[in-house]
């Protein structure tokens, strides 16, 4: 290593280079450069595949689900004939509530028939079934509620904006075409033409569907009325329970393990077990929840409390692992300084280490919560895949009321017969993805804002 | 650490409220996924038209529902079990052993089971014998029991389309499979006379012959679908040669994608199933715990509402969805009103 020029002229193999210029590439250099280019290309390829699949996923979900946020309504004058609404004519609310919502269907059918005559719309082959199947069954129910709330309306004609059936709605979302309508037992070409005519007339409008987000699930007969209100509440309640239980337990466990626990075989076993628990399939927690919380502790099925407890168990390892990493990343000099000025170990941890570790802990918690929010498998076993059409009450009592959850609602809807549910399932996925995105953004924001580097 | 204190106190609050978990406020239902849509339609209308809360309805299958039903009385046990088959005597015994002695059986209607194929494919005019010949594991050729050699539908019956046999039938965990085996395969087996040949081959053992009749070929021409009808529909969409087994109500909701096969020349409709003309149908049930009536608010009212003419009768919302109404609905209503239990 005495003669610099000499060693530079020899390659690692000891071979003498004839062309020593840096400007002309030797075969070896070219090979190395090519290998590097290939390596980069693999990386770009991997990212391209990931982006392509993400784009494919998002376009297919948004393509299928965006229409769930729009819904078709028709406003026509409805005559609340007393013969149907109050057959005994006493205007007694008690008696009138004995008339089931199914009977109100004829009011809508008759009113629609009259309206068509008045407007002079001529459609060939329009049957009674086309007319009665035009409006959603939900419209009957809301008409009934309107009458019971306000018995003076009996006998009058009111302008009503009614939800149309899922087939009519599908005509304006590309789900039902004139051709498919001709083969479809639940609609017909005449109904299709009537809907077109009403659309031109301005009676039929497709507008933003806020009830998709607020209303509870609906039965198979009223796909057009189904919403994710109960599922959002159920998911929210479960996340609250997870947050309130998993965060303190997880942080306390991590602080003890990281700052106080002696390093011995026992804590090693605990450590291995925590890492193992993080990898346990979530369905196992569902079985555990069924056995421990429902069968043994006697908590009610299909309730956010049980779901929340199961998800807490599932999220704990994630929170403990990320909290321990956050505590570890606080430099020992801070602990030493605090101890050096006479702080107790508890003071050191609570006043100095924990605040500095907070951003990491919160990020881990939010990621854990996001994971729990999208979890379906354990909830299947504890009865969350139920048809729940009433909102749970306000917490804490509402934690014990039956509720659904977002991912479970998606699962539920993909199994229903009416194609309109498929659109709604995709719509619910969009909502779920938006929630997950917000949570992850919050995690990134917290980390950026509060993270300190040494 | 204010937030930690807050969290701890909130946790304590939850723990405290756990002890005052109120008594069950609504009817809990679980069971057959075939009955599930009907039960949800009733639950929704029930909540809408009465003062009671909407029942919580879960699926899970007939057997799972009845198992849960028989776990005991009171507390968190379900009040109603839906089933697409009748309760077995072994299940009644389990129920009784767990204290569920008084069970009200309610048969509220019928469900048709149909064969359907892609809307753009050829028409299928089937008989149980054709289906047996196409899908059975073993058939009789020239008096000999052999493994099923048919590859095309036209091999089975020259009148059928020349299309490869590809069937999507419900998996063994489904109640529909049982009906398919009994009402189609077994019927076809008896019709073709294969039953006797099987019995002969098994030394006169009738049970073995029946089992042979109902065993489905496993060479790939018949695929068991363990999911629900949406999966069968997706399989047919990706494989236009396929013929799938569906519930009548599912088919009626998807007539724009599916073409239904006739059985013995009868097209399945609500009317042809109700009259018994269409051969492949089964009764649908739900079971009510009598001991819960009067304890769980709205339980008896729910059962009565379910079988009322307004719901389960002809032209009602259940028939609209595809239920074949029970011609003896009045008797069923009386059973529910009298709370008559099965013995």
mmCIF file of C-alpha atoms in Angstrom, chain B residues 51-330:
data_model
loop_
_atom_site.group_PDB
_atom_site.id
_atom_site.type_symbol
_atom_site.label_atom_id
_atom_site.label_comp_id
_atom_site.label_asym_id
_atom_site.label_seq_id
_atom_site.Cartn_x
_atom_site.Cartn_y
_atom_site.Cartn_z
ATOM 1 C CA UNK B 51 -94.422 -0.872 20.430
ATOM 2 C CA UNK B 52 -91.754 -3.545 20.795
ATOM 3 C CA UNK B 53 -88.091 -3.303 19.871
ATOM 4 C CA UNK B 54 -86.892 -5.025 16.712
ATOM 5 C CA UNK B 55 -85.744 -8.586 17.377
ATOM 6 C CA UNK B 56 -82.057 -9.290 16.764
ATOM 7 C CA UNK B 57 -81.798 -11.907 14.029
ATOM 8 C CA UNK B 58 -78.672 -13.957 13.430
ATOM 9 C CA UNK B 59 -77.933 -16.533 10.746
ATOM 10 C CA UNK B 60 -75.505 -19.390 11.193
ATOM 11 C CA UNK B 61 -77.423 -22.393 9.894
ATOM 12 C CA UNK B 62 -80.283 -24.564 11.163
ATOM 13 C CA UNK B 63 -78.148 -26.924 13.206
ATOM 14 C CA UNK B 64 -76.106 -24.166 14.826
ATOM 15 C CA UNK B 65 -79.294 -22.261 15.663
ATOM 16 C CA UNK B 66 -80.997 -25.268 17.231
ATOM 17 C CA UNK B 67 -77.861 -26.089 19.199
ATOM 18 C CA UNK B 68 -77.827 -22.581 20.608
ATOM 19 C CA UNK B 69 -81.568 -22.816 21.230
ATOM 20 C CA UNK B 70 -81.113 -25.978 23.290
ATOM 21 C CA UNK B 71 -78.397 -24.519 25.504
ATOM 22 C CA UNK B 72 -80.860 -23.634 28.209
ATOM 23 C CA UNK B 73 -83.538 -21.269 29.441
ATOM 24 C CA UNK B 74 -83.207 -17.674 30.523
ATOM 25 C CA UNK B 75 -80.242 -15.323 30.604
ATOM 26 C CA UNK B 76 -78.492 -14.973 27.304
ATOM 27 C CA UNK B 77 -80.030 -17.926 25.508
ATOM 28 C CA UNK B 78 -81.892 -17.232 22.287
ATOM 29 C CA UNK B 79 -85.689 -17.210 22.230
ATOM 30 C CA UNK B 80 -86.381 -18.372 18.704
ATOM 31 C CA UNK B 81 -84.491 -20.783 16.444
ATOM 32 C CA UNK B 82 -85.053 -20.648 12.693
ATOM 33 C CA UNK B 83 -84.702 -23.902 10.798
ATOM 34 C CA UNK B 84 -85.050 -25.017 7.216
ATOM 35 C CA UNK B 85 -85.767 -28.557 8.441
ATOM 36 C CA UNK B 86 -87.750 -30.103 11.259
ATOM 37 C CA UNK B 87 -86.114 -30.423 14.669
ATOM 38 C CA UNK B 88 -84.580 -33.884 15.185
ATOM 39 C CA UNK B 89 -85.623 -36.066 18.094
ATOM 40 C CA UNK B 90 -82.016 -36.049 19.299
ATOM 41 C CA UNK B 91 -82.165 -32.264 19.420
ATOM 42 C CA UNK B 92 -85.437 -32.361 21.351
ATOM 43 C CA UNK B 93 -83.723 -34.652 23.865
ATOM 44 C CA UNK B 94 -80.747 -32.337 24.211
ATOM 45 C CA UNK B 95 -83.143 -29.457 24.717
ATOM 46 C CA UNK B 96 -85.041 -31.327 27.402
ATOM 47 C CA UNK B 97 -81.818 -32.305 29.161
ATOM 48 C CA UNK B 98 -80.883 -28.622 29.324
ATOM 49 C CA UNK B 99 -84.269 -27.564 30.656
ATOM 50 C CA UNK B 100 -85.816 -26.435 27.371
ATOM 51 C CA UNK B 101 -88.793 -28.718 27.697
ATOM 52 C CA UNK B 102 -91.549 -26.645 26.133
ATOM 53 C CA UNK B 103 -90.903 -25.906 22.484
ATOM 54 C CA UNK B 104 -93.484 -24.446 20.129
ATOM 55 C CA UNK B 105 -92.977 -25.590 16.553
ATOM 56 C CA UNK B 106 -94.161 -23.171 13.899
ATOM 57 C CA UNK B 107 -94.159 -24.117 10.221
ATOM 58 C CA UNK B 108 -94.741 -20.867 8.407
ATOM 59 C CA UNK B 109 -94.370 -21.713 4.720
ATOM 60 C CA UNK B 110 -92.452 -23.482 1.995
ATOM 61 C CA UNK B 111 -89.348 -22.785 0.005
ATOM 62 C CA UNK B 112 -88.756 -24.086 -3.519
ATOM 63 C CA UNK B 113 -85.358 -25.332 -4.623
ATOM 64 C CA UNK B 114 -84.543 -24.623 -8.242
ATOM 65 C CA UNK B 115 -81.892 -25.429 -10.823
ATOM 66 C CA UNK B 116 -80.756 -22.415 -12.759
ATOM 67 C CA UNK B 117 -78.101 -21.700 -15.368
ATOM 68 C CA UNK B 118 -76.653 -18.680 -17.134
ATOM 69 C CA UNK B 119 -79.307 -16.536 -18.801
ATOM 70 C CA UNK B 120 -77.580 -16.774 -22.195
ATOM 71 C CA UNK B 121 -77.169 -20.541 -22.092
ATOM 72 C CA UNK B 122 -79.524 -23.210 -23.446
ATOM 73 C CA UNK B 123 -82.794 -24.196 -21.773
ATOM 74 C CA UNK B 124 -82.770 -27.106 -19.389
ATOM 75 C CA UNK B 125 -85.788 -29.357 -19.150
ATOM 76 C CA UNK B 126 -84.816 -31.656 -16.313
ATOM 77 C CA UNK B 127 -86.294 -34.577 -14.460
ATOM 78 C CA UNK B 128 -84.949 -36.012 -11.219
ATOM 79 C CA UNK B 129 -83.762 -38.988 -13.297
ATOM 80 C CA UNK B 130 -81.664 -36.688 -15.520
ATOM 81 C CA UNK B 131 -80.071 -35.022 -12.532
ATOM 82 C CA UNK B 132 -79.381 -38.381 -10.936
ATOM 83 C CA UNK B 133 -77.844 -39.663 -14.172
ATOM 84 C CA UNK B 134 -75.652 -36.592 -14.486
ATOM 85 C CA UNK B 135 -74.512 -36.148 -10.903
ATOM 86 C CA UNK B 136 -74.618 -39.498 -9.091
ATOM 87 C CA UNK B 137 -71.293 -41.090 -8.214
ATOM 88 C CA UNK B 138 -72.389 -44.445 -9.602
ATOM 89 C CA UNK B 139 -75.022 -45.258 -12.194
ATOM 90 C CA UNK B 140 -76.345 -48.412 -13.772
ATOM 91 C CA UNK B 141 -75.193 -49.020 -17.347
ATOM 92 C CA UNK B 142 -76.536 -52.172 -19.028
ATOM 93 C CA UNK B 143 -77.433 -53.667 -15.668
ATOM 94 C CA UNK B 144 -73.953 -53.063 -14.238
ATOM 95 C CA UNK B 145 -73.153 -50.583 -11.471
ATOM 96 C CA UNK B 146 -70.289 -48.428 -12.741
ATOM 97 C CA UNK B 147 -68.726 -45.061 -11.993
ATOM 98 C CA UNK B 148 -70.704 -42.321 -13.723
ATOM 99 C CA UNK B 149 -69.375 -42.089 -17.308
ATOM 100 C CA UNK B 150 -71.481 -39.090 -18.481
ATOM 101 C CA UNK B 151 -69.540 -35.964 -19.471
ATOM 102 C CA UNK B 152 -72.226 -34.069 -21.367
ATOM 103 C CA UNK B 153 -75.835 -33.498 -20.412
ATOM 104 C CA UNK B 154 -76.745 -35.022 -23.774
ATOM 105 C CA UNK B 155 -75.058 -38.276 -22.678
ATOM 106 C CA UNK B 156 -77.680 -38.577 -19.967
ATOM 107 C CA UNK B 157 -80.678 -37.628 -22.041
ATOM 108 C CA UNK B 158 -80.414 -36.877 -25.779
ATOM 109 C CA UNK B 159 -82.999 -34.100 -25.370
ATOM 110 C CA UNK B 160 -80.711 -32.140 -23.078
ATOM 111 C CA UNK B 161 -78.205 -29.623 -24.481
ATOM 112 C CA UNK B 162 -74.817 -30.829 -25.605
ATOM 113 C CA UNK B 163 -73.020 -29.074 -22.804
ATOM 114 C CA UNK B 164 -70.426 -30.345 -20.367
ATOM 115 C CA UNK B 165 -71.878 -31.337 -16.991
ATOM 116 C CA UNK B 166 -70.860 -28.727 -14.437
ATOM 117 C CA UNK B 167 -73.048 -28.443 -11.371
ATOM 118 C CA UNK B 168 -72.747 -26.201 -8.318
ATOM 119 C CA UNK B 169 -74.652 -27.793 -5.484
ATOM 120 C CA UNK B 170 -74.909 -26.768 -1.820
ATOM 121 C CA UNK B 171 -72.257 -28.231 0.479
ATOM 122 C CA UNK B 172 -73.141 -30.815 3.085
ATOM 123 C CA UNK B 173 -73.503 -28.283 5.908
ATOM 124 C CA UNK B 174 -76.518 -26.727 4.185
ATOM 125 C CA UNK B 175 -80.069 -27.849 4.862
ATOM 126 C CA UNK B 176 -80.690 -27.408 1.132
ATOM 127 C CA UNK B 177 -78.296 -30.267 0.378
ATOM 128 C CA UNK B 178 -80.481 -32.699 2.308
ATOM 129 C CA UNK B 179 -83.531 -31.698 0.296
ATOM 130 C CA UNK B 180 -81.564 -31.934 -2.938
ATOM 131 C CA UNK B 181 -80.421 -35.452 -2.062
ATOM 132 C CA UNK B 182 -83.825 -36.683 -0.983
ATOM 133 C CA UNK B 183 -86.146 -34.998 -3.431
ATOM 134 C CA UNK B 184 -83.946 -35.066 -6.516
ATOM 135 C CA UNK B 185 -81.219 -37.699 -6.340
ATOM 136 C CA UNK B 186 -83.180 -40.321 -4.418
ATOM 137 C CA UNK B 187 -86.298 -39.701 -6.502
ATOM 138 C CA UNK B 188 -84.281 -39.977 -9.703
ATOM 139 C CA UNK B 189 -82.599 -43.092 -8.421
ATOM 140 C CA UNK B 190 -85.920 -44.783 -7.755
ATOM 141 C CA UNK B 191 -87.355 -43.570 -11.044
ATOM 142 C CA UNK B 192 -84.535 -45.027 -13.127
ATOM 143 C CA UNK B 193 -84.613 -48.296 -11.239
ATOM 144 C CA UNK B 194 -81.011 -47.827 -10.156
ATOM 145 C CA UNK B 195 -82.161 -48.241 -6.570
ATOM 146 C CA UNK B 196 -82.871 -51.956 -7.062
ATOM 147 C CA UNK B 197 -79.564 -52.487 -8.828
ATOM 148 C CA UNK B 198 -77.746 -50.796 -5.936
ATOM 149 C CA UNK B 199 -79.650 -52.901 -3.422
ATOM 150 C CA UNK B 200 -78.731 -56.032 -5.334
ATOM 151 C CA UNK B 201 -75.083 -55.007 -5.513
ATOM 152 C CA UNK B 202 -75.116 -54.478 -1.749
ATOM 153 C CA UNK B 203 -76.751 -57.805 -0.997
ATOM 154 C CA UNK B 204 -80.241 -56.406 -0.505
ATOM 155 C CA UNK B 205 -79.215 -53.702 1.957
ATOM 156 C CA UNK B 206 -81.769 -50.896 1.458
ATOM 157 C CA UNK B 207 -79.868 -48.325 3.532
ATOM 158 C CA UNK B 208 -76.668 -48.878 1.584
ATOM 159 C CA UNK B 209 -78.639 -48.554 -1.648
ATOM 160 C CA UNK B 210 -80.115 -45.252 -0.477
ATOM 161 C CA UNK B 211 -76.676 -43.989 0.477
ATOM 162 C CA UNK B 212 -75.384 -44.983 -2.963
ATOM 163 C CA UNK B 213 -78.296 -43.126 -4.589
ATOM 164 C CA UNK B 214 -77.490 -39.952 -2.693
ATOM 165 C CA UNK B 215 -73.731 -39.936 -3.170
ATOM 166 C CA UNK B 216 -72.583 -37.268 -5.585
ATOM 167 C CA UNK B 217 -69.757 -37.773 -8.089
ATOM 168 C CA UNK B 218 -66.424 -36.385 -6.988
ATOM 169 C CA UNK B 219 -64.616 -36.235 -10.333
ATOM 170 C CA UNK B 220 -65.035 -32.466 -10.647
ATOM 171 C CA UNK B 221 -68.298 -32.400 -12.611
ATOM 172 C CA UNK B 222 -70.131 -31.465 -9.428
ATOM 173 C CA UNK B 223 -68.788 -28.810 -7.085
ATOM 174 C CA UNK B 224 -69.941 -28.385 -3.497
ATOM 175 C CA UNK B 225 -70.541 -24.747 -2.594
ATOM 176 C CA UNK B 226 -70.079 -24.168 1.111
ATOM 177 C CA UNK B 227 -70.809 -20.460 0.879
ATOM 178 C CA UNK B 228 -74.235 -19.109 0.067
ATOM 179 C CA UNK B 229 -76.147 -18.565 -3.145
ATOM 180 C CA UNK B 230 -74.177 -15.414 -4.013
ATOM 181 C CA UNK B 231 -71.136 -17.656 -4.387
ATOM 182 C CA UNK B 232 -73.038 -20.076 -6.626
ATOM 183 C CA UNK B 233 -74.149 -17.109 -8.731
ATOM 184 C CA UNK B 234 -70.555 -15.878 -9.028
ATOM 185 C CA UNK B 235 -69.422 -19.361 -10.089
ATOM 186 C CA UNK B 236 -72.035 -19.442 -12.846
ATOM 187 C CA UNK B 237 -71.033 -15.956 -13.997
ATOM 188 C CA UNK B 238 -67.439 -17.132 -14.428
ATOM 189 C CA UNK B 239 -68.412 -20.526 -15.826
ATOM 190 C CA UNK B 240 -71.377 -20.174 -18.212
ATOM 191 C CA UNK B 241 -71.615 -23.962 -18.572
ATOM 192 C CA UNK B 242 -72.541 -24.308 -14.943
ATOM 193 C CA UNK B 243 -75.910 -25.259 -13.515
ATOM 194 C CA UNK B 244 -76.502 -24.175 -9.931
ATOM 195 C CA UNK B 245 -78.917 -25.050 -7.151
ATOM 196 C CA UNK B 246 -80.680 -22.019 -5.649
ATOM 197 C CA UNK B 247 -83.531 -21.154 -3.360
ATOM 198 C CA UNK B 248 -86.605 -19.960 -5.239
ATOM 199 C CA UNK B 249 -86.499 -16.539 -3.593
ATOM 200 C CA UNK B 250 -82.851 -16.031 -4.526
ATOM 201 C CA UNK B 251 -83.617 -16.925 -8.134
ATOM 202 C CA UNK B 252 -86.584 -14.542 -8.202
ATOM 203 C CA UNK B 253 -84.288 -11.715 -7.150
ATOM 204 C CA UNK B 254 -81.830 -12.504 -9.941
ATOM 205 C CA UNK B 255 -84.013 -13.434 -12.916
ATOM 206 C CA UNK B 256 -82.010 -11.056 -15.098
ATOM 207 C CA UNK B 257 -78.913 -13.218 -14.718
ATOM 208 C CA UNK B 258 -80.334 -16.706 -14.368
ATOM 209 C CA UNK B 259 -82.494 -19.025 -16.411
ATOM 210 C CA UNK B 260 -84.457 -21.547 -14.424
ATOM 211 C CA UNK B 261 -84.782 -25.219 -15.366
ATOM 212 C CA UNK B 262 -88.124 -26.970 -15.307
ATOM 213 C CA UNK B 263 -88.430 -30.176 -13.327
ATOM 214 C CA UNK B 264 -90.835 -32.758 -14.775
ATOM 215 C CA UNK B 265 -92.027 -29.972 -17.070
ATOM 216 C CA UNK B 266 -93.067 -27.695 -14.199
ATOM 217 C CA UNK B 267 -91.581 -24.217 -13.942
ATOM 218 C CA UNK B 268 -90.912 -23.312 -10.316
ATOM 219 C CA UNK B 269 -93.061 -20.420 -9.158
ATOM 220 C CA UNK B 270 -94.627 -19.557 -5.842
ATOM 221 C CA UNK B 271 -97.899 -21.021 -7.147
ATOM 222 C CA UNK B 272 -96.498 -24.254 -8.533
ATOM 223 C CA UNK B 273 -94.605 -24.897 -5.297
ATOM 224 C CA UNK B 274 -97.673 -24.092 -3.193
ATOM 225 C CA UNK B 275 -99.824 -26.493 -5.175
ATOM 226 C CA UNK B 276 -97.204 -29.213 -4.814
ATOM 227 C CA UNK B 277 -96.891 -29.517 -8.599
ATOM 228 C CA UNK B 278 -93.221 -28.528 -8.478
ATOM 229 C CA UNK B 279 -91.602 -31.431 -6.656
ATOM 230 C CA UNK B 280 -88.527 -29.953 -4.976
ATOM 231 C CA UNK B 281 -89.621 -27.942 -1.970
ATOM 232 C CA UNK B 282 -89.335 -28.044 1.783
ATOM 233 C CA UNK B 283 -91.166 -26.577 4.744
ATOM 234 C CA UNK B 284 -89.596 -23.789 6.777
ATOM 235 C CA UNK B 285 -89.859 -23.626 10.553
ATOM 236 C CA UNK B 286 -89.145 -21.573 13.569
ATOM 237 C CA UNK B 287 -89.104 -22.809 17.144
ATOM 238 C CA UNK B 288 -90.135 -20.731 20.137
ATOM 239 C CA UNK B 289 -89.156 -21.299 23.773
ATOM 240 C CA UNK B 290 -92.447 -21.330 25.615
ATOM 241 C CA UNK B 291 -90.760 -20.635 28.933
ATOM 242 C CA UNK B 292 -89.580 -17.288 27.589
ATOM 243 C CA UNK B 293 -93.075 -16.120 26.689
ATOM 244 C CA UNK B 294 -94.066 -13.471 29.198
ATOM 245 C CA UNK B 295 -90.440 -13.020 30.260
ATOM 246 C CA UNK B 296 -89.014 -11.606 27.051
ATOM 247 C CA UNK B 297 -91.211 -8.707 25.971
ATOM 248 C CA UNK B 298 -92.781 -9.151 22.555
ATOM 249 C CA UNK B 299 -91.865 -12.806 22.047
ATOM 250 C CA UNK B 300 -95.381 -14.149 21.597
ATOM 251 C CA UNK B 301 -96.378 -11.044 19.668
ATOM 252 C CA UNK B 302 -93.426 -11.596 17.324
ATOM 253 C CA UNK B 303 -94.439 -15.208 16.675
ATOM 254 C CA UNK B 304 -98.054 -14.196 16.097
ATOM 255 C CA UNK B 305 -97.011 -11.338 13.852
ATOM 256 C CA UNK B 306 -94.761 -13.677 11.860
ATOM 257 C CA UNK B 307 -97.609 -16.063 10.978
ATOM 258 C CA UNK B 308 -100.290 -13.384 10.621
ATOM 259 C CA UNK B 309 -102.061 -13.174 7.266
ATOM 260 C CA UNK B 310 -100.616 -9.709 6.770
ATOM 261 C CA UNK B 311 -97.042 -11.099 6.828
ATOM 262 C CA UNK B 312 -96.994 -14.779 5.869
ATOM 263 C CA UNK B 313 -100.246 -14.895 3.914
ATOM 264 C CA UNK B 314 -100.529 -14.719 0.125
ATOM 265 C CA UNK B 315 -99.575 -11.251 -1.149
ATOM 266 C CA UNK B 316 -97.780 -10.386 2.076
ATOM 267 C CA UNK B 317 -94.197 -9.156 2.278
ATOM 268 C CA UNK B 318 -92.839 -12.676 2.798
ATOM 269 C CA UNK B 319 -94.568 -13.988 -0.317
ATOM 270 C CA UNK B 320 -93.272 -10.927 -2.131
ATOM 271 C CA UNK B 321 -89.769 -12.051 -1.267
ATOM 272 C CA UNK B 322 -90.379 -15.616 -2.444
ATOM 273 C CA UNK B 323 -91.948 -17.533 0.428
ATOM 274 C CA UNK B 324 -94.561 -20.053 -0.593
ATOM 275 C CA UNK B 325 -97.390 -19.457 1.885
ATOM 276 C CA UNK B 326 -98.613 -22.372 3.945
ATOM 277 C CA UNK B 327 -102.160 -23.310 2.858
ATOM 278 C CA UNK B 328 -102.925 -24.249 6.483
ATOM 279 C CA UNK B 329 -101.820 -20.911 7.887
ATOM 280 C CA UNK B 330 -104.949 -20.658 10.062
#
